[in-house]
């Protein structure tokens, strides 16, 4: 394993320093028909080079093997494709005949990063998969690539759970809200008085203390604007608490609609870091990637687990009992959950009860954490139990 890693490091170093000969980058592919007869010739490197050869009055026939090298995109080429940033020529459009690269006197250079990412990393990763002590992430790191891009989930399909997460696993219910809901789409509301949009803090809002810590700061109602410069923070600038509750109900519905729509779109993404195809189409044989030549698997971009976590987050914002326990943990026992509950006004409790009912309605419609009774009946109904 050490020899493999050392060889890969030395190879990447030679490629980036230009020590590797041009012939090492040459790829050859045959023409099954005339270059002009390819409907997708623009996406195939050898067809693109063959058309350039025809344009230069060079003979090209069916069955010829066309050599090509993927080159780095020059700034002038990118500007010719599109003046907008982050858009450049595809790899096939950057393919050049080796003779053209030699004539360019150093202007055209092999795209080393493309070769490392597309031609070296995938086959080496597949060959070394059965070998202990290495992985695609480690190989990518040895090649000088961004290893974080290749640290994709390899756990249960569609679950969003990585195998590494199963080590020292902690149930979500035992985590703090800050940790459990760190990746959800936060609920935001705009104050009607100051016009500042802020994240809704929940039942309690912890203002910063003198040392900048929220744990030692004063605890106020979450129905107040969190902007310290707001002149009318009560009820987020609304006329009364009824209007404030109505505004929050609208925000809840809008957030649920946005996330449900994202889940309902059914977009799936290939888990191969060299592909990352995104589509709404599915293969008739299941989860294999639809891209030609890719061995990756398709997984949902927005999973049912993420949708459930989002709905649970909205419900937890207005759950008084849950908020008091969380606040007791934050205050490290300085105030008990019972004392915190007493400090909430009757009107605020009624408001939170209405909002919890609204968020709980959407959560109740999600079947992620439920098992229907007929499931066990269908599973064990045919098993006869004899009474002793």
Short mmCIF file of C-alpha atoms in Angstrom, two decimals:
data_model
loop_
_atom_site.label_atom_id
_atom_site.label_comp_id
_atom_site.label_asym_id
_atom_site.label_seq_id
_atom_site.Cartn_x
_atom_site.Cartn_y
_atom_site.Cartn_z
CA UNK A 1 0.00 0.00 0.00
CA UNK A 2 2.84 2.38 0.83
CA UNK A 3 4.45 1.73 -2.56
CA UNK A 4 1.14 2.48 -4.31
CA UNK A 5 0.74 5.79 -2.50
CA UNK A 6 4.37 6.77 -3.11
CA UNK A 7 4.11 5.98 -6.82
CA UNK A 8 0.93 8.03 -7.17
CA UNK A 9 2.52 11.01 -5.41
CA UNK A 10 5.56 10.86 -7.68
CA UNK A 11 3.40 10.48 -10.79
CA UNK A 12 1.26 13.52 -9.91
CA UNK A 13 4.41 15.54 -9.17
CA UNK A 14 5.93 14.67 -12.56
CA UNK A 15 2.70 15.53 -14.39
CA UNK A 16 2.33 18.92 -12.73
CA UNK A 17 6.01 19.80 -13.29
CA UNK A 18 5.78 18.93 -16.99
CA UNK A 19 8.32 16.06 -16.80
CA UNK A 20 5.95 13.58 -18.46
CA UNK A 21 6.26 13.24 -22.25
CA UNK A 22 3.37 14.31 -24.47
CA UNK A 23 2.90 10.76 -25.80
CA UNK A 24 1.84 9.64 -22.31
CA UNK A 25 -1.26 11.85 -22.57
CA UNK A 26 -2.37 10.63 -26.01
CA UNK A 27 -5.75 8.85 -26.16
CA UNK A 28 -6.75 6.98 -29.34
CA UNK A 29 -10.27 6.11 -30.43
CA UNK A 30 -11.64 4.78 -33.70
CA UNK A 31 -14.32 6.27 -35.96
CA UNK A 32 -17.29 3.99 -36.58
CA UNK A 33 -18.70 6.40 -39.18
CA UNK A 34 -17.91 9.67 -40.89
CA UNK A 35 -17.31 12.52 -38.41
CA UNK A 36 -20.16 14.58 -39.86
CA UNK A 37 -22.60 11.69 -39.27
CA UNK A 38 -22.22 11.79 -35.48
CA UNK A 39 -25.28 13.53 -33.96
CA UNK A 40 -23.41 14.11 -30.68
CA UNK A 41 -20.01 14.79 -32.21
CA UNK A 42 -19.52 17.92 -30.12
CA UNK A 43 -19.43 15.83 -26.95
CA UNK A 44 -16.95 13.25 -28.30
CA UNK A 45 -13.29 14.26 -28.28
CA UNK A 46 -12.10 12.07 -31.18
CA UNK A 47 -14.95 13.26 -33.41
CA UNK A 48 -14.14 16.88 -32.57
CA UNK A 49 -10.47 16.35 -33.52
CA UNK A 50 -11.47 14.50 -36.69
CA UNK A 51 -13.63 17.45 -37.80
CA UNK A 52 -10.71 19.80 -37.15
CA UNK A 53 -8.54 17.54 -39.32
CA UNK A 54 -11.09 17.71 -42.14
CA UNK A 55 -11.17 21.47 -41.79
CA UNK A 56 -7.37 21.50 -42.26
CA UNK A 57 -7.71 19.40 -45.43
CA UNK A 58 -6.36 16.21 -43.84
CA UNK A 59 -7.77 12.83 -44.92
CA UNK A 60 -10.12 11.15 -42.45
CA UNK A 61 -11.90 7.87 -43.20
CA UNK A 62 -14.28 5.53 -41.41
CA UNK A 63 -12.29 3.16 -39.21
CA UNK A 64 -9.39 5.55 -38.65
CA UNK A 65 -8.05 5.77 -35.12
CA UNK A 66 -7.84 9.41 -34.07
CA UNK A 67 -5.23 10.40 -31.46
CA UNK A 68 -6.02 13.34 -29.21
CA UNK A 69 -4.95 15.08 -26.00
CA UNK A 70 -7.23 17.05 -23.65
CA UNK A 71 -5.64 20.47 -23.23
CA UNK A 72 -5.98 23.27 -20.71
CA UNK A 73 -8.46 25.95 -21.68
CA UNK A 74 -6.82 29.24 -22.54
CA UNK A 75 -8.39 32.51 -21.42
CA UNK A 76 -9.11 33.53 -25.02
CA UNK A 77 -11.00 30.25 -25.61
CA UNK A 78 -13.18 30.75 -22.55
CA UNK A 79 -14.04 34.30 -23.53
CA UNK A 80 -14.95 33.09 -27.01
CA UNK A 81 -17.41 30.56 -25.55
CA UNK A 82 -19.14 32.93 -23.15
CA UNK A 83 -18.33 36.27 -21.56
CA UNK A 84 -20.01 35.18 -18.35
CA UNK A 85 -17.82 33.75 -15.57
CA UNK A 86 -17.64 30.08 -14.54
CA UNK A 87 -18.35 28.86 -18.07
CA UNK A 88 -15.64 27.21 -20.12
CA UNK A 89 -15.24 24.73 -22.94
CA UNK A 90 -16.00 21.09 -22.26
CA UNK A 91 -13.22 18.50 -22.25
CA UNK A 92 -14.23 17.25 -25.70
CA UNK A 93 -14.02 20.78 -27.14
CA UNK A 94 -10.53 21.15 -25.66
CA UNK A 95 -9.26 18.02 -27.41
CA UNK A 96 -6.37 18.62 -29.83
CA UNK A 97 -4.27 16.48 -32.14
CA UNK A 98 -0.77 15.81 -30.70
CA UNK A 99 0.85 17.43 -33.75
CA UNK A 100 -1.10 20.65 -33.14
CA UNK A 101 0.13 20.75 -29.53
CA UNK A 102 3.73 20.34 -30.69
CA UNK A 103 3.33 23.17 -33.21
CA UNK A 104 1.86 25.51 -30.57
CA UNK A 105 5.30 26.01 -28.95
CA UNK A 106 3.99 25.59 -25.41
CA UNK A 107 0.72 27.52 -25.79
CA UNK A 108 -1.35 24.31 -25.66
CA UNK A 109 -0.64 22.09 -22.66
CA UNK A 110 -2.21 18.85 -21.43
CA UNK A 111 -4.88 19.39 -18.80
CA UNK A 112 -3.13 17.59 -15.95
CA UNK A 113 -6.01 17.98 -13.49
CA UNK A 114 -8.44 16.44 -15.99
CA UNK A 115 -6.17 13.44 -16.53
CA UNK A 116 -5.71 12.93 -12.80
CA UNK A 117 -9.44 13.23 -12.12
CA UNK A 118 -10.87 11.38 -15.10
CA UNK A 119 -8.20 8.97 -16.34
CA UNK A 120 -6.16 7.99 -13.27
CA UNK A 121 -8.29 8.28 -10.14
CA UNK A 122 -11.37 6.20 -11.23
CA UNK A 123 -9.54 3.06 -12.48
CA UNK A 124 -6.96 3.15 -9.66
CA UNK A 125 -9.76 3.47 -7.10
CA UNK A 126 -11.60 0.48 -8.56
CA UNK A 127 -8.42 -1.63 -8.69
CA UNK A 128 -7.47 -0.77 -5.09
CA UNK A 129 -11.00 -1.14 -3.67
CA UNK A 130 -10.36 -4.64 -2.21
CA UNK A 131 -7.04 -3.54 -0.66
CA UNK A 132 -7.13 -2.56 3.01
CA UNK A 133 -5.35 0.62 4.03
CA UNK A 134 -6.40 2.74 1.06
CA UNK A 135 -9.54 4.30 -0.36
CA UNK A 136 -10.67 6.72 -3.03
CA UNK A 137 -10.29 9.62 -0.61
CA UNK A 138 -6.70 8.65 0.24
CA UNK A 139 -5.80 8.09 -3.42
CA UNK A 140 -7.25 11.49 -4.34
CA UNK A 141 -5.18 13.10 -1.58
CA UNK A 142 -2.00 11.39 -2.84
CA UNK A 143 -2.72 12.69 -6.34
CA UNK A 144 -3.01 16.22 -4.98
CA UNK A 145 -6.76 16.46 -5.59
CA UNK A 146 -9.40 17.86 -3.25
CA UNK A 147 -10.15 14.80 -1.12
CA UNK A 148 -13.35 16.36 0.28
CA UNK A 149 -15.02 16.02 -3.12
CA UNK A 150 -14.58 12.26 -3.03
CA UNK A 151 -15.76 11.69 0.51
CA UNK A 152 -19.27 10.82 -0.62
CA UNK A 153 -21.78 8.73 1.28
CA UNK A 154 -21.28 4.98 1.08
CA UNK A 155 -23.84 4.01 3.69
CA UNK A 156 -27.46 3.01 3.22
CA UNK A 157 -28.74 4.15 -0.20
CA UNK A 158 -30.86 7.26 0.09
CA UNK A 159 -30.49 7.42 3.84
CA UNK A 160 -27.90 10.17 3.92
CA UNK A 161 -26.01 8.17 6.55
CA UNK A 162 -22.31 7.62 6.01
CA UNK A 163 -20.68 4.46 7.33
CA UNK A 164 -18.38 6.65 9.43
CA UNK A 165 -21.44 8.18 11.10
CA UNK A 166 -22.40 4.77 12.48
CA UNK A 167 -19.29 4.77 14.67
CA UNK A 168 -20.25 6.13 18.12
CA UNK A 169 -23.72 6.73 16.71
CA UNK A 170 -26.00 9.00 18.73
CA UNK A 171 -29.76 9.08 18.17
CA UNK A 172 -30.99 12.40 16.81
CA UNK A 173 -33.32 12.82 19.80
CA UNK A 174 -30.31 13.02 22.16
CA UNK A 175 -28.60 15.83 20.22
CA UNK A 176 -29.04 19.50 20.96
CA UNK A 177 -31.21 21.49 18.56
CA UNK A 178 -28.19 23.46 17.35
CA UNK A 179 -26.46 20.24 16.28
CA UNK A 180 -29.50 18.33 15.09
CA UNK A 181 -30.92 21.11 12.92
CA UNK A 182 -27.68 22.74 11.73
CA UNK A 183 -28.34 21.89 8.05
CA UNK A 184 -32.05 22.68 7.77
CA UNK A 185 -33.61 25.63 5.97
CA UNK A 186 -34.08 28.14 8.80
CA UNK A 187 -37.38 29.91 9.40
CA UNK A 188 -37.02 33.64 8.76
CA UNK A 189 -39.44 36.48 9.46
CA UNK A 190 -39.25 40.17 8.62
CA UNK A 191 -40.04 42.63 11.37
CA UNK A 192 -42.89 44.94 10.41
CA UNK A 193 -41.34 47.78 12.44
CA UNK A 194 -37.66 47.86 11.44
CA UNK A 195 -37.89 45.92 8.17
CA UNK A 196 -35.01 43.58 9.09
CA UNK A 197 -35.40 39.88 8.23
CA UNK A 198 -34.07 37.61 10.97
CA UNK A 199 -34.05 33.95 11.85
CA UNK A 200 -36.90 33.05 14.18
CA UNK A 201 -35.21 31.92 17.44
CA UNK A 202 -38.03 29.77 18.81
CA UNK A 203 -39.75 30.04 22.19
CA UNK A 204 -36.73 31.77 23.72
CA UNK A 205 -34.23 34.25 22.37
CA UNK A 206 -30.82 34.39 24.04
CA UNK A 207 -29.28 37.82 23.66
CA UNK A 208 -25.51 38.05 23.82
CA UNK A 209 -23.92 38.68 27.18
CA UNK A 210 -20.98 40.96 27.93
CA UNK A 211 -18.51 38.25 26.94
CA UNK A 212 -20.33 37.62 23.64
CA UNK A 213 -21.79 34.29 24.82
CA UNK A 214 -25.48 33.63 24.36
CA UNK A 215 -25.48 31.25 27.33
CA UNK A 216 -24.87 34.11 29.77
CA UNK A 217 -27.04 36.69 28.01
CA UNK A 218 -30.60 37.63 29.00
CA UNK A 219 -33.38 35.30 27.86
CA UNK A 220 -36.37 36.94 26.22
CA UNK A 221 -39.45 35.83 24.32
CA UNK A 222 -39.01 34.58 20.77
CA UNK A 223 -42.01 36.70 19.75
CA UNK A 224 -39.82 39.82 19.91
CA UNK A 225 -37.69 41.14 17.06
CA UNK A 226 -34.07 40.11 17.53
CA UNK A 227 -32.72 43.33 16.02
CA UNK A 228 -31.27 45.33 18.97
CA UNK A 229 -31.96 48.63 17.14
CA UNK A 230 -35.64 47.91 16.55
CA UNK A 231 -37.87 50.59 18.12
CA UNK A 232 -40.94 48.33 18.37
CA UNK A 233 -39.74 44.73 18.83
CA UNK A 234 -42.89 43.33 20.48
CA UNK A 235 -44.76 40.88 18.27
CA UNK A 236 -42.17 41.42 15.51
CA UNK A 237 -43.54 44.91 14.91
CA UNK A 238 -47.13 43.77 14.37
CA UNK A 239 -50.12 45.53 15.91
CA UNK A 240 -50.90 42.65 18.27
CA UNK A 241 -50.01 39.04 18.94
CA UNK A 242 -52.80 37.80 16.66
CA UNK A 243 -51.21 39.43 13.61
CA UNK A 244 -47.82 38.09 14.68
CA UNK A 245 -49.14 34.53 14.86
CA UNK A 246 -50.77 34.93 11.46
CA UNK A 247 -47.45 36.08 9.97
CA UNK A 248 -45.61 33.13 11.47
CA UNK A 249 -48.22 30.68 10.18
CA UNK A 250 -47.66 32.04 6.68
CA UNK A 251 -43.89 31.64 7.08
CA UNK A 252 -44.33 28.03 8.24
CA UNK A 253 -46.55 27.17 5.28
CA UNK A 254 -44.15 28.79 2.81
CA UNK A 255 -41.16 26.90 4.23
CA UNK A 256 -43.00 23.56 4.18
CA UNK A 257 -44.14 24.16 0.60
CA UNK A 258 -40.60 25.00 -0.51
CA UNK A 259 -39.08 21.87 1.04
CA UNK A 260 -41.92 19.58 -0.06
CA UNK A 261 -41.56 20.88 -3.60
CA UNK A 262 -37.82 20.21 -3.54
CA UNK A 263 -38.43 16.67 -2.31
CA UNK A 264 -41.23 16.10 -4.82
CA UNK A 265 -39.04 17.05 -7.75
CA UNK A 266 -37.26 13.73 -7.30
CA UNK A 267 -33.83 14.91 -8.44
CA UNK A 268 -31.17 12.22 -8.13
CA UNK A 269 -27.38 12.62 -8.30
CA UNK A 270 -24.63 10.17 -9.19
CA UNK A 271 -22.36 9.33 -6.25
CA UNK A 272 -19.31 9.03 -8.51
CA UNK A 273 -17.30 12.23 -7.84
CA UNK A 274 -16.00 12.23 -11.41
CA UNK A 275 -19.57 12.25 -12.79
CA UNK A 276 -22.08 13.95 -10.42
CA UNK A 277 -24.86 13.67 -13.01
CA UNK A 278 -28.10 15.25 -11.80
CA UNK A 279 -31.40 14.23 -13.38
CA UNK A 280 -35.01 13.35 -12.67
CA UNK A 281 -34.82 10.27 -14.86
CA UNK A 282 -34.36 6.79 -13.42
CA UNK A 283 -32.95 3.65 -14.95
CA UNK A 284 -35.35 0.77 -15.55
CA UNK A 285 -32.94 -1.48 -13.63
CA UNK A 286 -32.86 0.66 -10.51
CA UNK A 287 -30.15 3.01 -9.27
CA UNK A 288 -27.29 2.71 -11.83
CA UNK A 289 -26.08 6.01 -13.28
CA UNK A 290 -27.47 6.89 -16.70
CA UNK A 291 -24.21 8.44 -17.91
CA UNK A 292 -22.40 6.35 -20.49
CA UNK A 293 -19.44 4.50 -18.99
CA UNK A 294 -20.18 5.54 -15.38
CA UNK A 295 -20.39 2.85 -12.69
CA UNK A 296 -21.85 5.12 -10.02
CA UNK A 297 -25.20 4.87 -8.26
CA UNK A 298 -27.95 7.48 -8.24
CA UNK A 299 -29.12 8.84 -4.88
CA UNK A 300 -31.77 11.47 -4.04
CA UNK A 301 -30.46 15.01 -3.74
CA UNK A 302 -33.09 15.81 -1.10
CA UNK A 303 -33.94 12.71 0.94
CA UNK A 304 -37.02 11.84 2.97
CA UNK A 305 -34.80 11.96 6.06
CA UNK A 306 -33.89 15.58 5.32
CA UNK A 307 -37.55 16.49 4.80
CA UNK A 308 -38.49 14.89 8.12
CA UNK A 309 -35.68 16.74 9.91
CA UNK A 310 -36.92 20.00 8.39
CA UNK A 311 -40.48 19.40 9.61
CA UNK A 312 -39.21 18.35 13.04
CA UNK A 313 -37.21 21.60 13.23
CA UNK A 314 -40.32 23.70 12.55
CA UNK A 315 -42.27 21.80 15.18
CA UNK A 316 -39.52 22.17 17.79
CA UNK A 317 -39.49 25.96 17.40
CA UNK A 318 -42.89 26.26 19.06
CA UNK A 319 -42.83 23.32 21.49
CA UNK A 320 -42.73 25.01 24.91
CA UNK A 321 -41.86 21.85 26.87
CA UNK A 322 -39.04 20.97 24.51
CA UNK A 323 -37.73 24.55 24.47
CA UNK A 324 -37.63 24.73 28.27
CA UNK A 325 -35.54 21.54 28.45
CA UNK A 326 -33.17 22.80 25.76
CA UNK A 327 -32.85 26.17 27.51
CA UNK A 328 -32.11 24.45 30.82
CA UNK A 329 -29.27 22.61 29.11
CA UNK A 330 -27.93 25.85 27.60
CA UNK A 331 -28.08 27.65 30.96
CA UNK A 332 -26.31 24.69 32.58
CA UNK A 333 -28.90 24.39 35.31
CA UNK A 334 -28.98 28.10 36.22
CA UNK A 335 -32.75 28.01 35.69
CA UNK A 336 -34.87 24.87 35.73
CA UNK A 337 -37.34 23.99 32.99
CA UNK A 338 -40.18 24.54 35.48
CA UNK A 339 -39.01 28.07 36.32
CA UNK A 340 -38.60 28.91 32.62
CA UNK A 341 -42.12 27.68 31.92
CA UNK A 342 -43.51 29.99 34.62
CA UNK A 343 -41.80 33.00 33.02
CA UNK A 344 -43.69 32.56 29.74
CA UNK A 345 -46.80 34.71 29.62
CA UNK A 346 -50.23 33.18 29.10
CA UNK A 347 -50.66 34.94 25.75
CA UNK A 348 -47.31 33.66 24.50
CA UNK A 349 -48.20 30.11 25.53
CA UNK A 350 -51.47 30.34 23.59
CA UNK A 351 -49.62 31.72 20.57
CA UNK A 352 -47.04 28.94 20.67
CA UNK A 353 -49.81 26.35 21.05
CA UNK A 354 -51.47 27.57 17.84
CA UNK A 355 -48.15 27.65 15.97
CA UNK A 356 -47.19 24.19 17.28
CA UNK A 357 -50.51 22.85 16.02
CA UNK A 358 -49.78 24.36 12.58
CA UNK A 359 -46.26 22.90 12.38
CA UNK A 360 -47.38 19.61 13.95
CA UNK A 361 -50.05 19.22 11.27
CA UNK A 362 -47.39 19.14 8.55
CA UNK A 363 -45.17 16.86 10.64
CA UNK A 364 -48.06 14.47 11.21
CA UNK A 365 -48.55 14.08 7.47
CA UNK A 366 -44.97 12.81 7.13
CA UNK A 367 -44.73 9.04 7.43
CA UNK A 368 -40.95 8.85 7.78
CA UNK A 369 -40.96 7.88 11.47
CA UNK A 370 -44.14 5.80 11.43
CA UNK A 371 -44.77 2.11 10.88
CA UNK A 372 -48.35 1.22 9.99
CA UNK A 373 -49.94 -1.56 12.09
CA UNK A 374 -50.81 -3.59 9.00
CA UNK A 375 -47.08 -3.85 8.22
CA UNK A 376 -46.55 -6.29 11.10
CA UNK A 377 -49.75 -8.09 10.21
CA UNK A 378 -48.53 -8.58 6.65
CA UNK A 379 -45.09 -9.59 7.91
CA UNK A 380 -46.10 -12.05 10.64
CA UNK A 381 -49.73 -12.79 9.77
CA UNK A 382 -48.91 -16.00 7.98
CA UNK A 383 -46.85 -17.34 10.90
CA UNK A 384 -48.95 -19.61 13.05
CA UNK A 385 -48.33 -19.45 16.79
CA UNK A 386 -49.16 -22.57 18.73
CA UNK A 387 -50.28 -22.19 22.31
CA UNK A 388 -48.35 -24.38 24.74
#
